[in-house]
Coordinates of C-alpha atoms and ligand atoms in Angstrom, one line a residue:
M563 CA 33.2 -19.8 37.9
S564 CA 30.4 -22.1 39.2
D565 CA 28.2 -23.7 36.6
K566 CA 25.0 -22.6 38.3
Y567 CA 23.3 -19.6 36.8
D568 CA 20.1 -17.7 37.4
V569 CA 19.4 -17.7 33.7
I570 CA 20.7 -19.8 30.8
V571 CA 19.7 -18.7 27.3
I572 CA 20.1 -21.2 24.5
G573 CA 20.6 -19.3 21.2
A574 CA 22.1 -15.9 20.7
G575 CA 19.8 -14.5 17.9
P576 CA 17.9 -11.3 18.5
A577 CA 15.5 -13.1 20.8
G578 CA 18.2 -14.8 22.9
Y579 CA 20.9 -12.2 23.0
V580 CA 18.5 -9.4 24.0
C581 CA 17.0 -11.6 26.7
A582 CA 20.5 -12.4 28.0
I583 CA 21.5 -8.8 28.1
K584 CA 18.3 -7.7 29.8
A585 CA 18.5 -10.5 32.4
A586 CA 22.1 -9.5 33.2
Q587 CA 21.0 -5.8 33.5
L588 CA 18.4 -6.9 36.0
G589 CA 21.2 -8.4 38.2
L590 CA 20.7 -12.0 37.2
K591 CA 23.7 -14.2 36.7
T592 CA 23.3 -15.1 33.0
A593 CA 24.9 -17.3 30.4
C594 CA 24.1 -17.5 26.7
I595 CA 25.0 -20.6 24.6
E596 CA 25.4 -20.2 20.8
K597 CA 26.4 -22.8 18.3
W598 CA 26.7 -20.6 15.1
K599 CA 30.2 -20.7 13.5
N600 CA 31.4 -18.2 11.0
A601 CA 33.3 -19.1 7.8
E602 CA 36.5 -19.4 9.7
G603 CA 34.9 -21.9 12.1
K604 CA 34.8 -19.4 15.0
G605 CA 31.8 -19.1 17.3
V606 CA 29.7 -16.0 16.7
N607 CA 26.6 -14.5 18.3
G608 CA 23.7 -12.8 16.4
G609 CA 21.8 -15.7 15.0
T610 CA 19.9 -15.7 11.7
C611 CA 19.2 -12.0 11.9
L612 CA 22.8 -10.8 12.0
N613 CA 24.5 -13.6 10.1
V614 CA 22.2 -14.6 7.2
G615 CA 19.0 -12.6 7.7
C616 CA 17.9 -9.0 8.4
I617 CA 21.2 -7.3 8.2
P618 CA 23.0 -9.0 5.3
S619 CA 19.9 -8.8 3.2
K620 CA 19.5 -5.1 3.9
A621 CA 23.2 -4.6 3.1
L622 CA 22.7 -6.1 -0.3
L623 CA 19.3 -4.3 -0.8
D624 CA 21.1 -1.0 -0.1
S625 CA 24.1 -1.7 -2.4
S626 CA 21.9 -3.0 -5.3
Y627 CA 19.6 0.0 -4.9
K628 CA 22.5 2.4 -5.2
Y629 CA 23.7 0.6 -8.4
H630 CA 20.2 0.5 -9.9
D631 CA 19.5 4.1 -9.1
I632 CA 22.7 5.4 -10.7
D633 CA 21.8 3.5 -13.8
H634 CA 18.1 4.3 -13.9
G635 CA 17.2 7.1 -11.5
L636 CA 19.8 9.8 -12.0
K637 CA 19.2 10.9 -15.6
K638 CA 16.0 12.8 -14.8
H639 CA 17.9 14.7 -12.1
G640 CA 20.1 15.9 -14.8
I641 CA 23.0 13.8 -13.7
A642 CA 24.9 11.8 -16.3
V643 CA 27.2 9.0 -15.3
K644 CA 29.6 7.9 -18.0
E645 CA 30.8 4.6 -16.8
L646 CA 29.2 2.3 -14.3
G647 CA 30.8 -0.9 -13.0
L648 CA 29.7 -3.7 -10.8
D649 CA 32.0 -5.8 -8.6
V650 CA 29.7 -8.4 -7.0
P651 CA 32.4 -10.0 -4.8
A652 CA 33.2 -6.6 -3.4
M653 CA 29.5 -6.0 -2.7
I654 CA 29.3 -9.4 -0.9
Q655 CA 32.5 -8.6 1.0
R656 CA 31.0 -5.3 2.3
K657 CA 28.0 -7.3 3.5
A658 CA 30.3 -9.7 5.3
D659 CA 32.2 -6.9 6.9
I660 CA 29.0 -5.4 8.3
V661 CA 28.0 -8.8 9.6
K662 CA 31.4 -9.2 11.3
Q663 CA 31.2 -5.7 12.9
L664 CA 27.7 -6.3 14.3
T665 CA 28.3 -9.9 15.5
N666 CA 31.4 -8.7 17.3
G667 CA 29.3 -5.9 18.7
I668 CA 27.0 -8.5 20.4
S669 CA 30.0 -10.1 22.0
G670 CA 31.1 -6.7 23.2
L671 CA 27.6 -6.1 24.7
F672 CA 27.7 -9.4 26.4
K673 CA 31.1 -8.5 28.0
A674 CA 29.9 -5.0 29.0
N675 CA 26.7 -6.4 30.6
G676 CA 28.4 -9.4 32.3
V677 CA 26.7 -12.1 30.2
T678 CA 28.8 -15.3 30.1
S679 CA 29.1 -16.1 26.4
L680 CA 29.5 -19.9 25.7
F681 CA 30.1 -21.1 22.2
G682 CA 28.8 -24.6 21.4
K683 CA 25.5 -26.6 21.6
G684 CA 22.9 -26.5 24.4
K685 CA 20.5 -29.3 25.2
L686 CA 17.7 -29.0 27.7
L687 CA 17.7 -31.8 30.2
A688 CA 15.1 -32.5 32.9
G689 CA 15.1 -30.2 36.0
K690 CA 16.3 -27.0 34.3
K691 CA 19.7 -28.5 33.6
V692 CA 21.5 -27.8 30.3
E693 CA 24.0 -30.1 28.7
Y694 CA 26.6 -27.8 27.1
T695 CA 28.9 -29.2 24.4
D696 CA 31.6 -26.7 23.5
N697 CA 33.1 -26.3 20.1
D698 CA 36.0 -28.8 21.0
G699 CA 33.4 -31.5 21.9
N700 CA 33.8 -31.1 25.7
V701 CA 30.5 -31.8 27.5
K702 CA 29.4 -30.2 30.8
T703 CA 26.1 -30.0 32.7
L704 CA 25.1 -26.5 33.7
E705 CA 22.2 -25.7 36.1
A706 CA 19.9 -22.7 36.2
E707 CA 16.9 -21.3 38.0
H708 CA 15.5 -20.4 34.6
V709 CA 16.2 -21.6 31.0
V710 CA 15.2 -19.6 28.0
I711 CA 15.0 -21.4 24.6
A712 CA 15.7 -19.1 21.7
T713 CA 16.9 -21.5 19.0
G714 CA 15.1 -19.8 16.1
S715 CA 14.2 -21.2 12.8
I716 CA 15.6 -22.6 9.5
P717 CA 14.4 -22.5 5.9
I718 CA 11.7 -25.0 4.8
N719 CA 13.0 -27.5 2.2
I720 CA 10.5 -28.8 -0.4
P721 CA 11.1 -32.2 -1.9
V722 CA 10.2 -30.9 -5.4
S723 CA 13.2 -28.5 -5.3
P724 CA 15.9 -29.9 -2.9
V725 CA 18.5 -27.3 -2.1
D726 CA 21.9 -28.4 -3.4
N727 CA 23.6 -25.1 -2.4
E728 CA 24.9 -24.7 -5.9
T729 CA 22.1 -24.3 -8.5
I730 CA 19.2 -24.6 -6.1
I731 CA 19.8 -22.4 -3.1
D732 CA 18.0 -21.0 -0.1
S733 CA 18.1 -17.4 1.3
T734 CA 21.6 -18.0 2.8
G735 CA 22.9 -19.1 -0.6
A736 CA 21.2 -16.1 -2.3
L737 CA 23.2 -13.8 0.0
E738 CA 26.5 -15.3 -1.2
L739 CA 26.3 -15.4 -5.0
Q740 CA 29.5 -14.1 -6.5
A741 CA 28.1 -13.3 -9.9
V742 CA 24.8 -12.1 -11.3
P743 CA 22.7 -15.0 -12.6
E744 CA 21.2 -14.2 -16.0
R745 CA 18.0 -16.1 -15.3
L746 CA 17.0 -16.3 -11.6
G747 CA 14.0 -18.3 -10.4
V748 CA 12.4 -17.8 -7.0
I749 CA 9.9 -20.2 -5.5
G750 CA 7.7 -18.3 -3.1
A751 CA 6.8 -14.6 -3.7
G752 CA 6.8 -13.9 0.1
V753 CA 9.1 -11.6 2.0
I754 CA 12.4 -13.2 1.2
G755 CA 11.5 -13.8 -2.4
L756 CA 10.6 -10.2 -2.9
E757 CA 13.6 -8.8 -1.0
L758 CA 16.3 -11.1 -2.5
G759 CA 14.5 -11.2 -5.9
S760 CA 14.8 -7.3 -5.9
V761 CA 18.5 -7.4 -5.1
W762 CA 19.3 -9.6 -8.1
N763 CA 16.8 -8.0 -10.4
R764 CA 18.4 -4.6 -9.7
L765 CA 21.8 -6.1 -10.5
G766 CA 20.6 -7.4 -13.8
S767 CA 19.0 -10.8 -13.4
K768 CA 15.8 -11.7 -15.2
V769 CA 13.8 -12.7 -12.1
I770 CA 10.7 -14.9 -12.2
L771 CA 8.8 -15.6 -9.0
L772 CA 6.6 -18.7 -8.8
E773 CA 3.9 -18.3 -6.1
A774 CA 1.5 -21.1 -5.2
L775 CA -1.2 -18.8 -3.8
P776 CA -3.7 -16.9 -6.1
D777 CA -3.3 -13.7 -4.1
F778 CA -0.1 -11.6 -4.0
L779 CA 1.0 -11.0 -0.4
A780 CA -2.2 -12.7 0.9
M781 CA -1.7 -11.5 4.5
M782 CA -1.4 -7.9 3.6
D783 CA -4.1 -5.2 3.2
K784 CA -5.5 -6.0 -0.3
G785 CA -5.3 -2.4 -1.6
I786 CA -1.7 -2.1 -0.5
A787 CA -0.7 -5.5 -1.9
R788 CA -2.3 -4.6 -5.3
E789 CA -0.3 -1.4 -5.4
A790 CA 2.9 -3.1 -4.4
Q791 CA 2.4 -5.8 -7.1
K792 CA 1.9 -3.1 -9.7
I793 CA 5.1 -1.2 -8.7
L794 CA 7.3 -4.3 -8.3
T795 CA 6.1 -5.7 -11.7
K796 CA 7.0 -2.4 -13.3
Q797 CA 10.5 -2.8 -11.9
G798 CA 10.9 -6.0 -13.8
L799 CA 10.0 -8.7 -11.2
E800 CA 7.8 -11.2 -13.0
I801 CA 5.4 -12.5 -10.4
R802 CA 3.4 -15.6 -11.5
L803 CA 0.6 -16.4 -9.1
S804 CA -1.3 -19.7 -8.6
C805 CA 1.8 -21.5 -9.8
R806 CA 2.7 -24.7 -8.0
V807 CA 6.1 -26.2 -8.6
T808 CA 6.0 -29.9 -9.2
G809 CA 9.6 -30.7 -10.0
S810 CA 13.1 -29.3 -10.6
K811 CA 15.9 -31.0 -12.6
V812 CA 19.5 -29.7 -12.4
M813 CA 21.2 -30.2 -15.8
D814 CA 24.6 -29.6 -17.4
N815 CA 24.4 -27.2 -20.3
G816 CA 27.9 -27.3 -21.9
G817 CA 29.7 -27.3 -18.5
K818 CA 27.2 -24.7 -17.0
K819 CA 24.6 -25.9 -14.5
E820 CA 21.0 -24.8 -15.0
V821 CA 17.8 -26.0 -13.5
L822 CA 14.6 -26.9 -15.4
V823 CA 11.5 -26.2 -13.2
T824 CA 8.2 -27.7 -13.9
Y825 CA 5.1 -26.1 -12.5
Q826 CA 1.3 -26.1 -12.8
D827 CA -0.1 -22.7 -13.9
K828 CA -3.4 -21.2 -12.8
E829 CA -5.3 -23.1 -15.6
G830 CA -3.8 -26.3 -14.3
K831 CA -1.5 -26.6 -17.3
E832 CA 2.0 -28.0 -16.9
Q833 CA 4.7 -25.4 -17.7
Q834 CA 8.5 -25.4 -17.7
V835 CA 11.1 -22.7 -17.3
T836 CA 14.9 -22.9 -17.1
F837 CA 17.0 -20.8 -14.6
D838 CA 20.7 -20.4 -13.9
K839 CA 19.9 -20.3 -10.2
L840 CA 16.8 -21.1 -8.2
I841 CA 16.1 -19.7 -4.8
V842 CA 13.7 -21.7 -2.6
C843 CA 12.0 -19.4 0.0
V844 CA 8.7 -21.0 0.9
G845 CA 8.8 -20.1 4.6
R846 CA 10.8 -21.1 7.7
R847 CA 10.3 -23.7 10.4
P848 CA 11.1 -23.7 14.1
Y849 CA 14.5 -25.2 14.9
T850 CA 14.7 -27.7 17.8
E851 CA 16.9 -30.4 16.4
G852 CA 18.9 -32.1 19.2
L853 CA 17.6 -29.5 21.7
L854 CA 15.1 -31.3 23.9
A855 CA 15.9 -34.4 26.0
P856 CA 12.9 -36.7 26.0
D857 CA 12.2 -36.1 29.7
C858 CA 12.8 -32.3 29.7
G859 CA 9.0 -31.7 30.0
V860 CA 8.7 -29.1 27.2
N861 CA 5.9 -29.6 24.7
T862 CA 5.9 -28.7 21.0
D863 CA 2.8 -28.1 19.0
E864 CA 1.7 -30.0 15.8
R865 CA 3.9 -27.7 13.6
G866 CA 7.0 -28.2 15.8
F867 CA 6.9 -24.8 17.6
I868 CA 7.7 -24.9 21.3
Y869 CA 4.4 -24.5 23.1
V870 CA 4.2 -21.3 25.2
N871 CA 1.5 -19.2 26.9
D872 CA 1.0 -15.5 26.3
N873 CA 4.0 -14.8 28.5
C874 CA 6.3 -17.2 26.7
A875 CA 6.3 -19.7 29.6
T876 CA 6.5 -23.3 28.4
N877 CA 4.6 -26.1 30.2
A878 CA 7.8 -27.0 32.2
P879 CA 8.2 -24.7 35.2
G880 CA 11.2 -22.3 34.9
V881 CA 11.6 -23.0 31.2
W882 CA 10.7 -20.2 28.7
A883 CA 10.9 -19.9 24.9
V884 CA 11.0 -16.8 22.7
G885 CA 11.5 -15.8 19.1
D886 CA 11.0 -17.8 15.9
V887 CA 10.9 -21.1 17.8
V888 CA 7.5 -20.1 19.2
R889 CA 4.1 -19.1 17.7
G890 CA 3.6 -15.6 16.1
P891 CA 5.3 -13.8 13.3
M892 CA 8.9 -14.7 12.6
L893 CA 10.3 -11.2 13.0
A894 CA 13.5 -10.2 14.9
H895 CA 11.8 -7.4 16.8
K896 CA 9.0 -9.7 18.0
G897 CA 11.6 -12.1 19.4
S898 CA 13.6 -9.3 21.0
E899 CA 10.5 -7.9 22.8
E900 CA 9.6 -11.4 24.0
G901 CA 13.2 -11.7 25.3
V902 CA 12.8 -8.5 27.3
M903 CA 9.4 -9.6 28.6
V904 CA 10.8 -13.0 29.8
A905 CA 13.9 -11.5 31.4
E906 CA 11.7 -9.0 33.3
R907 CA 9.2 -11.7 34.4
I908 CA 12.1 -13.8 35.6
A909 CA 13.2 -10.8 37.7
G910 CA 9.7 -10.6 39.2
H911 CA 8.0 -8.0 37.1
K912 CA 4.6 -8.4 35.5
T913 CA 5.6 -7.3 32.0
Q914 CA 3.3 -8.2 29.2
M915 CA 3.8 -7.8 25.4
N916 CA 1.3 -6.3 23.0
Y917 CA 1.0 -8.8 20.2
D918 CA -1.5 -6.7 18.4
I919 CA 1.0 -3.9 17.5
I920 CA 3.9 -5.5 15.8
P921 CA 5.1 -3.7 12.6
N922 CA 5.9 -5.8 9.6
V923 CA 8.0 -4.5 6.7
I924 CA 9.1 -5.8 3.3
Y925 CA 12.3 -3.9 2.3
T926 CA 11.7 -3.6 -1.4
H927 CA 11.9 -0.2 -2.9
P928 CA 9.5 1.3 -2.1
E929 CA 9.0 -0.5 1.2
V930 CA 5.8 -2.2 2.1
A931 CA 4.9 -1.8 5.8
S932 CA 1.9 -2.6 8.0
V933 CA 0.8 -2.6 11.6
G934 CA -2.5 -3.6 13.2
K935 CA -5.6 -4.8 11.4
T936 CA -6.2 -4.9 7.6
E937 CA -9.6 -3.9 6.1
E938 CA -10.1 -7.6 5.2
Q939 CA -9.6 -8.7 8.8
L940 CA -12.0 -6.1 10.2
K941 CA -14.6 -7.0 7.6
Q942 CA -14.3 -10.6 8.6
A943 CA -14.5 -9.8 12.3
G944 CA -17.6 -7.6 11.7
E945 CA -15.9 -4.6 13.3
P946 CA -17.1 -1.3 11.9
Y947 CA -14.2 0.8 10.5
K948 CA -13.4 3.8 8.3
A949 CA -10.3 4.1 6.2
G950 CA -8.4 7.1 4.8
S951 CA -5.7 7.0 2.2
F952 CA -3.1 9.5 0.9
P953 CA -1.1 8.9 -2.2
F954 CA 2.6 9.9 -2.3
V955 CA 2.1 11.5 -5.6
A956 CA 0.4 14.3 -3.7
S957 CA 3.3 14.7 -1.3
G958 CA 5.7 17.5 -2.2
R959 CA 8.6 15.8 -0.4
A960 CA 8.0 12.5 -2.1
L961 CA 7.9 14.2 -5.5
A962 CA 11.0 16.2 -4.8
A963 CA 12.8 12.9 -4.1
D964 CA 11.2 11.3 -7.2
E965 CA 9.4 8.9 -4.8
G966 CA 5.8 9.5 -5.8
E967 CA 4.7 5.9 -6.0
G968 CA 2.5 4.3 -3.3
M969 CA 0.2 5.4 -0.5
V970 CA -0.5 5.5 3.2
K971 CA -3.8 3.9 4.4
M972 CA -5.0 4.6 7.9
I973 CA -7.8 2.6 9.4
A974 CA -9.8 3.7 12.4
H975 CA -12.8 2.3 14.4
A976 CA -16.0 3.7 12.8
E977 CA -17.5 4.8 16.2
T978 CA -14.5 5.6 18.5
D979 CA -12.1 6.8 15.8
R980 CA -9.4 4.8 17.5
I981 CA -6.6 3.8 15.0
L982 CA -6.8 0.1 14.3
G983 CA -4.2 -0.3 11.5
C984 CA -1.9 1.5 9.1
H985 CA -0.7 0.1 5.8
I986 CA 1.9 1.7 3.6
V987 CA 3.6 1.1 0.3
G988 CA 6.0 3.9 -0.4
P989 CA 9.3 5.6 0.5
S990 CA 10.5 5.0 4.0
A991 CA 7.3 3.0 4.8
A992 CA 9.2 1.1 7.5
D993 CA 9.9 4.3 9.5
L994 CA 6.5 5.9 8.7
V995 CA 4.5 3.0 9.9
Q996 CA 6.2 3.2 13.3
Q997 CA 4.5 6.6 13.8
A998 CA 1.2 4.8 13.5
A999 CA 2.4 2.0 15.9
I1000 CA 3.4 4.6 18.5
A1001 CA 0.0 6.3 18.1
M1002 CA -1.8 3.0 18.5
E1003 CA 0.2 2.1 21.6
F1004 CA -1.1 5.4 23.1
G1005 CA -4.7 4.6 22.0
S1006 CA -4.8 7.6 19.6
S1007 CA -7.7 8.4 17.4
A1008 CA -7.2 9.4 13.8
E1009 CA -8.4 12.9 14.8
D1010 CA -5.5 13.0 17.4
I1011 CA -2.9 12.5 14.6
G1012 CA -4.9 14.9 12.4
M1013 CA -4.6 17.6 15.0
M1014 CA -0.8 17.3 15.4
V1015 CA 1.7 19.6 13.7
F1016 CA 3.9 17.8 11.1
G1017 CA 7.1 19.3 9.7
H1018 CA 7.0 20.4 6.1
P1019 CA 8.0 19.1 3.7
T1020 CA 8.3 15.6 5.1
L1021 CA 7.1 12.1 4.0
S1022 CA 5.4 12.0 7.5
E1023 CA 2.9 14.5 6.1
A1024 CA 1.4 11.6 4.2
V1025 CA 0.7 9.9 7.5
H1026 CA -0.9 13.1 8.7
E1027 CA -3.1 13.5 5.6
A1028 CA -4.1 9.8 5.7
A1029 CA -5.3 10.2 9.3
L1030 CA -7.2 13.4 8.2
A1031 CA -8.7 11.5 5.3
V1032 CA -10.2 8.9 7.7
N1033 CA -12.7 11.6 8.7
N1034 CA -12.8 13.3 5.2
H1035 CA -10.6 16.2 6.4
A1036 CA -7.7 15.8 4.1
I1037 CA -6.4 19.0 2.7
H1038 CA -4.1 18.0 -0.1
I1039 CA -6.4 15.5 -1.8
P1040 CA -10.1 15.7 -2.5
N1041 CA -12.1 14.0 0.2
K1042 CA -14.2 11.2 -1.3
R1043 CA -17.2 11.1 1.0
K1044 CA -19.4 14.0 2.1
K1045 CA -19.5 14.7 5.9
Ligands
FAD700 P1 17.6 -16.9 15.3 O1 18.0 -15.6 14.8 O2 17.4 -17.9 14.3 O3 18.7 -17.3 16.3 C1 18.7 -18.6 16.9 C2 20.1 -19.0 17.3 O4 20.0 -20.1 18.1 C3 21.0 -19.3 16.1 O5 22.1 -18.5 16.2 C4 21.3 -20.7 16.3 O6 22.6 -21.1 15.9 C5 21.2 -20.9 17.8 N1 20.9 -22.3 18.2 C6 19.9 -23.1 17.7 N2 20.0 -24.3 18.4 C7 20.9 -24.2 19.3 C8 21.4 -25.1 20.3 N3 20.9 -26.3 20.5 N4 22.5 -24.6 21.1 C9 23.0 -23.4 20.9 N5 22.5 -22.5 20.0 C10 21.5 -22.9 19.2 N6 13.1 -10.2 10.5 C11 12.9 -8.9 10.6 O7 12.3 -8.5 11.7 N7 13.3 -8.0 9.7 C12 14.0 -8.3 8.6 O8 14.3 -7.4 7.8 C13 14.2 -9.7 8.4 N8 14.9 -10.1 7.3 C14 15.2 -11.4 7.1 C15 15.9 -11.7 6.0 C16 16.2 -13.1 5.8 C17 17.0 -13.5 4.5 C18 15.9 -14.1 6.7 C19 16.2 -15.5 6.6 C20 15.2 -13.7 7.9 C21 14.8 -12.3 8.1 N9 14.1 -11.9 9.2 C22 13.8 -10.6 9.4 C23 13.7 -12.9 10.2 C24 14.6 -12.8 11.4 O9 15.9 -13.1 11.0 C25 14.2 -13.8 12.5 O10 12.9 -13.6 12.8 C26 15.1 -13.7 13.7 O11 16.4 -13.9 13.4 C27 14.6 -14.7 14.8 O12 15.4 -14.5 15.9 P2 15.6 -15.7 17.0 O13 16.5 -15.2 18.0 O14 14.3 -16.3 17.4 O15 16.3 -16.9 16.1
NAD701 P1 6.9 -16.3 3.5 O1 5.9 -17.0 4.3 O2 7.0 -14.8 3.6 O3 6.7 -16.6 2.0 C1 6.7 -17.8 1.5 C2 5.8 -17.8 0.2 O4 6.0 -19.1 -0.4 C3 4.3 -17.7 0.5 O5 3.7 -16.7 -0.2 C4 3.8 -19.1 0.1 O6 2.5 -19.1 -0.4 C5 4.8 -19.5 -0.9 N1 4.9 -21.0 -1.1 C6 4.9 -21.9 -0.2 N2 5.1 -23.1 -0.7 C7 5.2 -22.9 -2.1 C8 5.4 -23.8 -3.2 N3 5.5 -25.1 -3.1 N4 5.4 -23.2 -4.4 C9 5.3 -21.9 -4.6 N5 5.1 -21.0 -3.5 C10 5.1 -21.5 -2.3 O7 8.3 -17.0 3.8 P2 9.8 -16.5 3.4 O8 9.8 -15.5 2.4 O9 10.5 -17.8 3.2 O10 10.3 -15.9 4.7 C11 10.3 -16.6 5.9 C12 10.1 -15.7 7.1 O11 11.2 -15.0 7.4 C13 9.0 -14.7 6.9 O12 7.7 -15.3 7.2 C14 9.3 -13.6 7.8 O13 8.7 -13.9 9.0 C15 10.8 -13.7 7.9 N6 11.4 -12.6 7.1 C16 11.1 -11.4 7.4 C17 11.6 -10.3 6.7 C18 11.3 -8.9 7.0 O14 10.7 -8.7 8.1 N7 11.5 -7.9 6.2 C19 12.5 -10.6 5.6 C20 12.7 -11.9 5.3 C21 12.2 -12.9 6.1

């Protein structure tokens, strides 16, 4: 086969592999280069998302939830369980099996769609050439009409708590623990901290999260964040805000490693706390190491992201970039949609992506999900809005499932009634928020949703009622304001 392609994608995470499949479906001769190796040293597709991100974390969230629910949730249903056991290595192995199944699935999709899958490293050279080094070290120069960079992101390391992959770990290490740490520290009460903190909290760890910011989930709708903090704290997660870590010291305690963490609390006082394991999850940074030849013509911004315009074109003609390696939220689905947009634009379509409607979910239990603008953002922008909320405690379906915590908040424009945002903490929030996202894509008003028929009893009725509440028309809760 000739080494000239229509499209070469570098990176087979959700941004890159989706782009490659779409490009091939559009009749373009496409190759995708991926350097990830599994534990056996074999090349695998799927990137962070499938190997050490979205999927493995959700596998452990689901396993740990089942364990915790049997122990804590079944009694009130009248179900008694006499003996409950925990086999952490088996749980971790189940996660690994799912990862294997899904990463193999990508290779199958590549085959089915005619994408040439190349395992090894890609480096962008000048003139849309790509230097490809395979996993045996053989180097080849490939040529393409278009190159798509989709090399993703890696965890940020902080000098005050350097990851040693034993006592101080990152998210990848936290997905591989073979035993439940008694005392688990987490630096950063963001998405990863809350998800992986929840996993180990449910399995029995005493989890303390140290968060530098004074506000919990600062980017979320404040009312929803407050409610989420209350629920997660009740579950046993100890969230210490305004706490800045200043040092970590790994020590030997009678043959057992532990880590002494020093931090400044909200009064500025120095505090210390000892953990058996410490997860550092303070954000991720774009990954471009060894990727760009000095004369390749692609610019990066001051934070290291590859600079792209709204259509994901870099400043080098014929070179595109998608996913975590470019601006915007680091979310798998954001990267995948960018991948589709770029493939379609390469094929001559005028596809654009709507960056205003990207759902965002934290997979705690209950889930925290949002799409569109928050009240705080609208206030700041001076945009007139009205909001309606519906608590799950008033939902028959939620109560039947013992899921009465949380609420749905719907926000609409004060004059046009067009839905501007939806924020949920509650059961199946991830799926419920998508209903608002679909409505927003179609330019719906809150009244439009209010006029639709929702099945009963469903959790979706809470979305219906929140939309009704926007205009004081809720049925199953008292409306606060007079018409
Ligand atoms: P990546 O998935 O990082 O893939 C990039 C790929 O490029 C990698 O496979 C890498 O090996 C390869 N690569 C890099 N450089 C080269 C090179 N020079 N040559 C060849 N290959 C190269 N997002 C969600 O939307 N939902 C979630 O629930 C969620 N959960 C997460 C949980 C965790 C623990 C973590 C860490 C992340 C999570 N994310 C989640 C974020 C999500 O994983 C990322 O947003 C997503 O994987 C980014 O996709 P990407 O394709 O841009 O990059
Ligand atoms: P994050 O940005 O969500 O949270 C990091 C937190 O660490 C922030 O609250 C920040 O204030 C805090 N922090 C930073 N430096 C600190 C310090 N020195 N001491 C104490 N706190 C500090 O980042 P993350 O949790 O590492 O996740 C990285 C990215 O991965 C996320 O932004 C998200 O895009 C993606 N992700 C998504 C999901 C999902 O969609 N469910 C799940 C996991 C990860």
